[in-house]
Every structure is written in structure tokens, then in C-alpha cells.
Amino acid sequence: YRDMFVVSLRTLSDEKHVVPAVLLMQEMLSQPTFPQASLERTKAQYIVGLQKAQEDPDTIASNAFSQALYGTHPYAHSPTGTLESIPTINQQDLQAFAKRYLVAKNANLAITGDISLEQAKMLANQLTQVLPLGTPAPLLPNAKPPTQAKTIHIPFDSTQTTVLIGQLGDKRSTDPTVLQHQTNFAIANDIVGGGNFQARLMADIRKKRGLTYGIYSGMTPMLAQGSYTISFSTRNEKAPEAIQATLNVLNNTLKTGVTQNELNLTKDSMINSFPLSFASNAGINNTLGMMGFYGLPDSYLSDYVTRINQATLHDVNHSFAQAIDTKKLLTVTVGGSK
């Protein structure tokens, strides 16, 4: 990912499966060899994937959006590399990466399964004790926010235009005030651009105007500033109308705010759907891994419902207005006509 390097293992919980699986993971982490044949095969697979991505307007738009939004910041680069960079990577590069980053001081472990806490601690120690101590990865710099709105069009032979509109977003934070602000924003965003047909963007751009099958918005907090994005596709000739209608919904929300009824319905929905995040081992493990990596407090989950209940109409509207600046939005379009 743009933020992290993940090594994952999934195995049965009984000892006869866990022990050899963890031993193999331990060897992989502490003694990676990166055989030349495997490296060449993987590079070839990546190149094929990148060549296919050149035919995918969504990927083209996403890459162009990141490059334009982040400029010289590391987040500007695609985690999958480029057709120019992949062929240049060699065994020495991977060994240097492993030596620098696969170290105990840079590690965060999340373990989920039918094992005791003592067993989990033993597994964690077993995995980390074979790693060199090392040093944590350096902190990422802040991204430079844009000073004005910008539009980028990329011609693509298609009857549809893919649209990405957005701006710099939030950092991950352990500050309770910031966590409450991000919860407030999440509620407002669900009202504006959630996946349901009651969301304002979906109601206007799809139901009222018939300009798209789906339009969604979201904020992705990261170590450095993440991004806020609105994404949809529409017919080439309707792209200007759809973009303007999207901006109108945003500006209207910023001007008049969401309503108390929208707030009540959304809070109930978010609280009721919260347990679904923990419907599987994988879901629990992903959440724990995210919390550990970003240093979120143990109360991050236990206080989730409390943060939602504490969100007032004023605070939700204030957090949304504080986060969104429609005068500095980046718009990327990929399609058949400008």
C-alpha cells in the first residue's frame, strides 16, 4: 500500500497447523532470498497488469489524480510501480528493502483466531525475535495543498467518461478531538455520498438526472494526508452537466447543511451496521492491524458508538464545511470528449 508493507498468514488454529505455518512465515521474514526465477516471473506479471491498466479508465484516472494531487510527495506514486520502473528492480533492491524495513522496530502484528492470549504473545515473540532490531521507517512529510482548482482531461476511446473529483484529506490521529471530527465528517459524507439511494449525490445525479449508475464519495485518512474523492462515470456528452450538478450538491450542503432527519437516519444506520465489521476473522484482523499500524487507542472501537451518538447537527455540518473547499478541488476526467 502507499502507507504500509503487509505480510499475512492464514492457517487453521490447531497446533499441528499453526506451528509449521508460523515457522515458514518466520523463515520468510528473516531470511528472504528473492530467487531470480521468482523475481523475473513476478516482474512479468506486474508488467502484464500495468499494460492492462492502460486500458482501464478507472485506473488511469486514479493514477493521474494521485500524481496531480500529491506532486513530489511519495503518495503520488502508484504502489504497483510503472512500466519503466519494474524492469529496473533487481535482487539487491529487494534485499536492501527487506534489510531496512523488515525489522522488529518497524513491525506491528495483529493476530486473530481460536488461540489464547498467551499463545498469541508466544507467536508474536517467535516472529519478531528472529528479526534484526533496526529502526522505524521515517515519518512521511506533509503533502502540499493546492492553491486553486484544477481540471485534467485524458482522452480515451470510450463512450463513457470516468470522473474523479477531490482534494487532500485527513491524517490518522490518536487525538480524541480529531477522532470525533473524523466521525462527524464520516456521518456527513454518508449523507452526501454514501452508497445508498438516499444519499444526496445518488439521489440527484442518478435518480433525478439519470446521468450515472452510481456516484460515491469518501475520505481515506493515512499517515500523511489522505484524500477525499467523489467518483462516477457518465456518458461523454453529459460529463459537464454531471460535474456541475455534483458541485452544486456539494455547495448546497456546505451552504445549508444536512438535516436533523438525515442525521438521525444515518446515525442509526451506522450504529446498526457496525457489528458487521467483525463478522469474520479477516475483518477483525484487518481492523486490528489498521489500529496498530496507525497507533490508534484500544478505545477506538469501544468508543465508536459513543462518538456517533455525540455527533450533533451543528458539529456534523461544521466538520464537513471545515474539511471541504470546493474552490480548490482537483477534477480528473478520462473519456472520449473533453
Tab-separated table of C-alpha atoms in Angstrom:
chain	number	residue	atom	x	y	z
A	1	TYR	CA	0.000	0.000	0.000
A	2	ARG	CA	1.018	3.656	-0.107
A	3	ASP	CA	1.402	3.565	3.684
A	4	MET	CA	2.467	0.065	4.621
A	5	PHE	CA	4.012	-3.258	3.641
A	6	VAL	CA	1.913	-6.242	4.744
A	7	VAL	CA	2.870	-9.882	5.191
A	8	SER	CA	-0.127	-12.051	6.081
A	9	LEU	CA	-0.700	-15.650	7.090
A	10	ARG	CA	-3.985	-17.554	7.361
A	11	THR	CA	-3.953	-21.062	8.808
A	12	LEU	CA	-6.044	-23.451	10.880
A	13	SER	CA	-5.881	-22.749	14.626
A	14	ASP	CA	-4.829	-26.162	15.918
A	15	GLU	CA	-1.201	-26.602	16.940
A	16	LYS	CA	-0.265	-29.094	14.237
A	17	HIS	CA	-1.066	-26.463	11.582
A	18	VAL	CA	-0.125	-23.230	13.392
A	19	VAL	CA	3.402	-24.305	14.374
A	20	PRO	CA	4.759	-25.249	10.910
A	21	ALA	CA	2.907	-22.323	9.282
A	22	VAL	CA	4.447	-19.789	11.652
A	23	LEU	CA	7.888	-21.388	11.258
A	24	LEU	CA	7.590	-20.902	7.498
A	25	MET	CA	6.488	-17.290	7.963
A	26	GLN	CA	9.378	-16.764	10.387
A	27	GLU	CA	11.853	-18.035	7.787
A	28	MET	CA	10.275	-15.921	5.040
A	29	LEU	CA	10.554	-12.737	7.145
A	30	SER	CA	14.062	-13.319	8.478
A	31	GLN	CA	15.758	-14.991	5.506
A	32	PRO	CA	14.164	-13.727	2.280
A	33	THR	CA	16.206	-14.877	-0.719
A	34	PHE	CA	14.177	-13.436	-3.630
A	35	PRO	CA	15.189	-16.162	-6.132
A	36	GLN	CA	15.940	-14.761	-9.570
A	37	ALA	CA	13.384	-17.003	-11.297
A	38	SER	CA	10.613	-15.894	-8.913
A	39	LEU	CA	11.647	-12.259	-9.296
A	40	GLU	CA	11.515	-12.393	-13.091
A	41	ARG	CA	8.148	-14.175	-13.052
A	42	THR	CA	6.682	-11.621	-10.639
A	43	LYS	CA	8.036	-8.695	-12.655
A	44	ALA	CA	6.489	-10.163	-15.789
A	45	GLN	CA	3.133	-10.487	-14.011
A	46	TYR	CA	3.329	-6.878	-12.851
A	47	ILE	CA	4.142	-5.661	-16.356
A	48	VAL	CA	1.149	-7.532	-17.791
A	49	GLY	CA	-1.044	-5.988	-15.097
A	50	LEU	CA	0.271	-2.499	-15.810
A	51	GLN	CA	-0.291	-2.966	-19.542
A	52	LYS	CA	-3.895	-3.990	-18.847
A	53	ALA	CA	-4.276	-0.985	-16.548
A	54	GLN	CA	-3.540	1.279	-19.514
A	55	GLU	CA	-6.856	0.071	-20.944
A	56	ASP	CA	-8.798	0.772	-17.737
A	57	PRO	CA	-10.118	4.354	-17.446
A	58	ASP	CA	-10.675	3.995	-13.690
A	59	THR	CA	-7.007	3.140	-13.103
A	60	ILE	CA	-5.849	5.861	-15.491
A	61	ALA	CA	-7.977	8.421	-13.640
A	62	SER	CA	-6.820	7.223	-10.214
A	63	ASN	CA	-3.123	7.390	-11.130
A	64	ALA	CA	-3.474	10.822	-12.732
A	65	PHE	CA	-5.421	12.070	-9.708
A	66	SER	CA	-2.725	10.915	-7.261
A	67	GLN	CA	0.086	12.392	-9.357
A	68	ALA	CA	-1.656	15.756	-9.667
A	69	LEU	CA	-2.826	15.892	-6.038
A	70	TYR	CA	0.440	14.864	-4.383
A	71	GLY	CA	3.081	16.184	-6.794
A	72	THR	CA	6.507	15.316	-5.355
A	73	HIS	CA	5.081	13.547	-2.280
A	74	PRO	CA	5.573	9.736	-2.091
A	75	TYR	CA	1.786	9.220	-2.283
A	76	ALA	CA	1.919	10.457	-5.879
A	77	HIS	CA	3.380	7.123	-6.960
A	78	SER	CA	1.338	4.005	-7.648
A	79	PRO	CA	2.183	1.137	-5.244
A	80	THR	CA	2.336	-1.203	-8.257
A	81	GLY	CA	5.079	0.794	-9.967
A	82	THR	CA	5.304	1.712	-13.640
A	83	LEU	CA	6.243	0.048	-16.901
A	84	GLU	CA	9.520	1.966	-16.685
A	85	SER	CA	10.370	1.153	-13.058
A	86	ILE	CA	9.508	-2.554	-12.769
A	87	PRO	CA	12.161	-3.828	-15.260
A	88	THR	CA	14.926	-1.992	-13.337
A	89	ILE	CA	14.258	-3.714	-9.979
A	90	ASN	CA	16.802	-6.388	-9.027
A	91	GLN	CA	17.546	-8.773	-6.157
A	92	GLN	CA	19.794	-6.218	-4.459
A	93	ASP	CA	16.952	-3.682	-4.371
A	94	LEU	CA	14.627	-6.172	-2.656
A	95	GLN	CA	17.316	-7.303	-0.210
A	96	ALA	CA	18.025	-3.675	0.693
A	97	PHE	CA	14.316	-3.049	1.225
A	98	ALA	CA	13.985	-6.091	3.487
A	99	LYS	CA	17.089	-5.133	5.476
A	100	ARG	CA	15.786	-1.605	6.020
A	101	TYR	CA	12.093	-2.202	6.657
A	102	LEU	CA	11.535	-5.825	7.748
A	103	VAL	CA	12.863	-5.120	11.246
A	104	ALA	CA	11.403	-5.530	14.725
A	105	LYS	CA	11.158	-1.788	15.459
A	106	ASN	CA	9.139	-1.292	12.298
A	107	ALA	CA	6.747	-4.194	12.935
A	108	ASN	CA	3.129	-4.242	14.044
A	109	LEU	CA	1.394	-7.606	14.500
A	110	ALA	CA	-2.304	-8.422	14.537
A	111	ILE	CA	-3.323	-11.983	15.440
A	112	THR	CA	-6.918	-13.220	15.334
A	113	GLY	CA	-8.121	-16.748	15.902
A	114	ASP	CA	-9.108	-19.517	18.283
A	115	ILE	CA	-5.983	-19.215	20.435
A	116	SER	CA	-5.319	-17.816	23.908
A	117	LEU	CA	-3.644	-14.505	24.654
A	118	GLU	CA	-0.572	-16.368	25.910
A	119	GLN	CA	-0.372	-18.335	22.662
A	120	ALA	CA	-0.713	-15.116	20.661
A	121	LYS	CA	2.113	-13.488	22.641
A	122	MET	CA	4.286	-16.539	22.060
A	123	LEU	CA	3.635	-16.399	18.308
A	124	ALA	CA	4.358	-12.666	18.234
A	125	ASN	CA	7.647	-13.141	20.071
A	126	GLN	CA	8.537	-16.056	17.832
A	127	LEU	CA	8.062	-13.929	14.721
A	128	THR	CA	9.800	-10.781	15.948
A	129	GLN	CA	12.768	-12.273	17.801
A	130	VAL	CA	14.311	-13.505	14.546
A	131	LEU	CA	14.183	-10.033	13.013
A	132	PRO	CA	17.025	-7.540	13.350
A	133	LEU	CA	16.113	-4.725	15.747
A	134	GLY	CA	16.519	-1.994	13.138
A	135	THR	CA	14.883	1.415	13.241
A	136	PRO	CA	11.333	2.543	12.411
A	137	ALA	CA	10.627	3.926	8.958
A	138	PRO	CA	10.999	7.732	8.810
A	139	LEU	CA	7.873	9.830	9.140
A	140	LEU	CA	6.287	10.907	5.881
A	141	PRO	CA	6.324	14.622	5.063
A	142	ASN	CA	3.121	16.613	4.744
A	143	ALA	CA	1.678	16.962	1.272
A	144	LYS	CA	1.468	20.454	-0.195
A	145	PRO	CA	-2.179	21.529	-0.534
A	146	PRO	CA	-3.265	23.018	-3.880
A	147	THR	CA	-3.875	26.762	-4.009
A	148	GLN	CA	-6.599	26.665	-6.661
A	149	ALA	CA	-8.960	24.352	-8.529
A	150	LYS	CA	-7.535	22.305	-11.383
A	151	THR	CA	-9.030	20.159	-14.143
A	152	ILE	CA	-7.152	17.454	-16.066
A	153	HIS	CA	-8.640	15.675	-19.077
A	154	ILE	CA	-7.143	12.493	-20.515
A	155	PRO	CA	-8.534	11.424	-23.927
A	156	PHE	CA	-9.714	7.817	-24.004
A	157	ASP	CA	-11.596	5.974	-26.726
A	158	SER	CA	-14.847	5.308	-24.900
A	159	THR	CA	-18.497	6.365	-24.902
A	160	GLN	CA	-18.180	6.925	-21.142
A	161	THR	CA	-16.199	9.486	-19.176
A	162	THR	CA	-14.725	8.496	-15.811
A	163	VAL	CA	-14.683	11.365	-13.329
A	164	LEU	CA	-12.675	11.808	-10.113
A	165	ILE	CA	-13.168	14.969	-8.056
A	166	GLY	CA	-11.382	15.576	-4.788
A	167	GLN	CA	-8.795	17.179	-2.581
A	168	LEU	CA	-6.313	16.444	0.197
A	169	GLY	CA	-7.925	14.783	3.188
A	170	ASP	CA	-7.149	13.903	6.793
A	171	LYS	CA	-4.255	12.261	8.602
A	172	ARG	CA	-4.796	9.421	11.010
A	173	SER	CA	-4.804	10.752	14.565
A	174	THR	CA	-4.988	9.497	18.131
A	175	ASP	CA	-6.335	12.839	19.399
A	176	PRO	CA	-9.912	12.324	20.739
A	177	THR	CA	-10.975	15.705	19.318
A	178	VAL	CA	-9.713	14.786	15.860
A	179	LEU	CA	-11.328	11.337	16.073
A	180	GLN	CA	-14.659	12.996	16.886
A	181	HIS	CA	-14.218	15.413	13.966
A	182	GLN	CA	-13.494	12.499	11.616
A	183	THR	CA	-16.589	10.681	12.882
A	184	ASN	CA	-18.659	13.824	12.326
A	185	PHE	CA	-17.309	14.059	8.792
A	186	ALA	CA	-17.971	10.372	8.130
A	187	ILE	CA	-21.621	10.897	9.057
A	188	ALA	CA	-21.916	13.926	6.770
A	189	ASN	CA	-20.158	12.077	3.951
A	190	ASP	CA	-22.547	9.141	4.254
A	191	ILE	CA	-25.443	11.563	3.853
A	192	VAL	CA	-23.837	13.257	0.849
A	193	GLY	CA	-22.113	10.420	-0.990
A	194	GLY	CA	-22.812	7.095	0.700
A	195	GLY	CA	-23.700	4.066	-1.359
A	196	ASN	CA	-27.440	4.143	-0.632
A	197	PHE	CA	-30.095	5.728	-2.842
A	198	GLN	CA	-30.976	8.269	-0.158
A	199	ALA	CA	-27.517	9.853	-0.362
A	200	ARG	CA	-27.718	13.327	-1.882
A	201	LEU	CA	-25.339	12.712	-4.782
A	202	MET	CA	-27.025	9.436	-5.713
A	203	ALA	CA	-30.477	10.985	-5.432
A	204	ASP	CA	-29.561	13.936	-7.650
A	205	ILE	CA	-27.074	12.584	-10.200
A	206	ARG	CA	-28.634	9.138	-10.691
A	207	LYS	CA	-32.291	9.187	-9.609
A	208	LYS	CA	-33.203	12.717	-10.655
A	209	ARG	CA	-30.982	13.241	-13.714
A	210	GLY	CA	-30.159	9.684	-14.833
A	211	LEU	CA	-26.538	10.629	-15.507
A	212	THR	CA	-24.791	7.663	-13.863
A	213	TYR	CA	-25.356	4.210	-12.394
A	214	GLY	CA	-23.563	5.152	-9.196
A	215	ILE	CA	-21.716	8.054	-7.589
A	216	TYR	CA	-19.790	7.744	-4.336
A	217	SER	CA	-17.633	9.878	-2.076
A	218	GLY	CA	-15.244	9.034	0.718
A	219	MET	CA	-12.366	10.189	2.906
A	220	THR	CA	-9.302	7.969	3.403
A	221	PRO	CA	-7.148	9.128	6.345
A	222	MET	CA	-3.499	7.998	6.139
A	223	LEU	CA	-0.140	8.617	7.847
A	224	ALA	CA	0.222	11.795	5.824
A	225	GLN	CA	-2.859	13.492	4.411
A	226	GLY	CA	-5.110	11.038	2.641
A	227	SER	CA	-7.653	12.127	0.068
A	228	TYR	CA	-11.326	12.966	-0.235
A	229	THR	CA	-12.778	11.783	-3.540
A	230	ILE	CA	-16.033	11.676	-5.463
A	231	SER	CA	-16.114	9.141	-8.294
A	232	PHE	CA	-18.558	8.285	-11.074
A	233	SER	CA	-18.851	7.551	-14.790
A	234	THR	CA	-21.259	9.095	-17.269
A	235	ARG	CA	-21.860	9.470	-21.000
A	236	ASN	CA	-19.258	11.667	-22.673
A	237	GLU	CA	-21.703	14.380	-23.665
A	238	LYS	CA	-23.187	14.501	-20.166
A	239	ALA	CA	-19.904	14.856	-18.267
A	240	PRO	CA	-20.009	18.672	-17.915
A	241	GLU	CA	-23.606	18.554	-16.647
A	242	ALA	CA	-22.826	15.749	-14.189
A	243	ILE	CA	-19.734	17.521	-12.835
A	244	GLN	CA	-21.609	20.798	-12.370
A	245	ALA	CA	-24.534	19.029	-10.694
A	246	THR	CA	-22.084	17.285	-8.339
A	247	LEU	CA	-20.505	20.622	-7.389
A	248	ASN	CA	-23.974	22.084	-6.863
A	249	VAL	CA	-24.824	19.304	-4.372
A	250	LEU	CA	-21.567	19.926	-2.513
A	251	ASN	CA	-22.039	23.697	-2.434
A	252	ASN	CA	-25.656	23.375	-1.328
A	253	THR	CA	-24.632	21.057	1.510
A	254	LEU	CA	-21.894	23.451	2.579
A	255	LYS	CA	-24.378	26.339	2.474
A	256	THR	CA	-27.420	24.827	4.167
A	257	GLY	CA	-26.021	21.712	5.866
A	258	VAL	CA	-27.610	18.308	6.329
A	259	THR	CA	-30.950	17.988	8.097
A	260	GLN	CA	-31.773	16.558	11.506
A	261	ASN	CA	-33.806	13.771	9.892
A	262	GLU	CA	-30.863	12.790	7.637
A	263	LEU	CA	-28.583	12.851	10.653
A	264	ASN	CA	-30.869	10.619	12.738
A	265	LEU	CA	-31.310	8.039	9.985
A	266	THR	CA	-27.589	7.921	9.199
A	267	LYS	CA	-26.502	7.581	12.821
A	268	ASP	CA	-28.926	4.690	13.305
A	269	SER	CA	-27.683	3.023	10.130
A	270	MET	CA	-24.005	3.361	11.081
A	271	ILE	CA	-24.590	2.025	14.585
A	272	ASN	CA	-26.653	-0.927	13.324
A	273	SER	CA	-24.101	-1.875	10.642
A	274	PHE	CA	-21.085	-1.536	12.950
A	275	PRO	CA	-21.131	-5.186	14.174
A	276	LEU	CA	-20.818	-6.374	10.544
A	277	SER	CA	-17.213	-5.132	10.643
A	278	PHE	CA	-16.478	-8.076	12.926
A	279	ALA	CA	-18.361	-10.798	11.115
A	280	SER	CA	-15.179	-12.700	10.221
A	281	ASN	CA	-11.649	-13.352	11.447
A	282	ALA	CA	-10.315	-11.470	8.438
A	283	GLY	CA	-12.479	-8.434	9.188
A	284	ILE	CA	-11.360	-8.356	12.824
A	285	ASN	CA	-7.722	-8.824	11.861
A	286	ASN	CA	-7.792	-6.057	9.239
A	287	THR	CA	-9.252	-3.642	11.798
A	288	LEU	CA	-6.732	-4.588	14.493
A	289	GLY	CA	-3.873	-4.301	12.019
A	290	MET	CA	-5.035	-0.849	10.952
A	291	MET	CA	-5.366	0.289	14.571
A	292	GLY	CA	-1.907	-0.973	15.451
A	293	PHE	CA	-0.205	0.485	12.410
A	294	TYR	CA	-1.678	3.953	12.945
A	295	GLY	CA	-1.236	3.803	16.723
A	296	LEU	CA	-4.945	4.214	17.434
A	297	PRO	CA	-6.013	3.704	21.066
A	298	ASP	CA	-7.685	0.481	22.218
A	299	SER	CA	-10.794	2.596	22.847
A	300	TYR	CA	-11.034	3.417	19.112
A	301	LEU	CA	-13.592	0.628	18.641
A	302	SER	CA	-15.261	0.632	22.037
A	303	ASP	CA	-15.914	4.394	21.738
A	304	TYR	CA	-17.147	4.244	18.124
A	305	VAL	CA	-20.854	4.218	19.001
A	306	THR	CA	-20.262	6.898	21.628
A	307	ARG	CA	-18.623	9.169	19.041
A	308	ILE	CA	-21.581	8.680	16.689
A	309	ASN	CA	-24.101	9.422	19.436
A	310	GLN	CA	-22.179	12.554	20.425
A	311	ALA	CA	-22.316	13.972	16.890
A	312	THR	CA	-24.710	16.918	16.887
A	313	LEU	CA	-26.229	18.530	13.796
A	314	HIS	CA	-24.064	21.627	14.279
A	315	ASP	CA	-20.874	19.595	14.708
A	316	VAL	CA	-21.538	17.369	11.685
A	317	ASN	CA	-22.172	20.353	9.418
A	318	HIS	CA	-19.188	22.211	10.863
A	319	SER	CA	-16.825	19.254	10.307
A	320	PHE	CA	-17.981	18.869	6.704
A	321	ALA	CA	-17.596	22.591	5.996
A	322	GLN	CA	-14.190	22.585	7.668
A	323	ALA	CA	-12.909	19.724	5.517
A	324	ILE	CA	-14.253	20.579	2.037
A	325	ASP	CA	-13.139	23.520	-0.104
A	326	THR	CA	-14.920	23.495	-3.481
A	327	LYS	CA	-12.715	26.347	-4.726
A	328	LYS	CA	-9.644	24.086	-4.647
A	329	LEU	CA	-10.995	20.808	-5.992
A	330	LEU	CA	-8.996	18.691	-8.412
A	331	THR	CA	-11.070	17.187	-11.231
A	332	VAL	CA	-9.745	14.398	-13.471
A	333	THR	CA	-11.756	13.171	-16.459
A	334	VAL	CA	-10.896	10.204	-18.675
A	335	GLY	CA	-13.108	9.753	-21.707
A	336	GLY	CA	-13.915	10.305	-25.342
A	337	SER	CA	-14.538	14.028	-25.347
A	338	LYS	CA	-13.244	16.966	-23.355
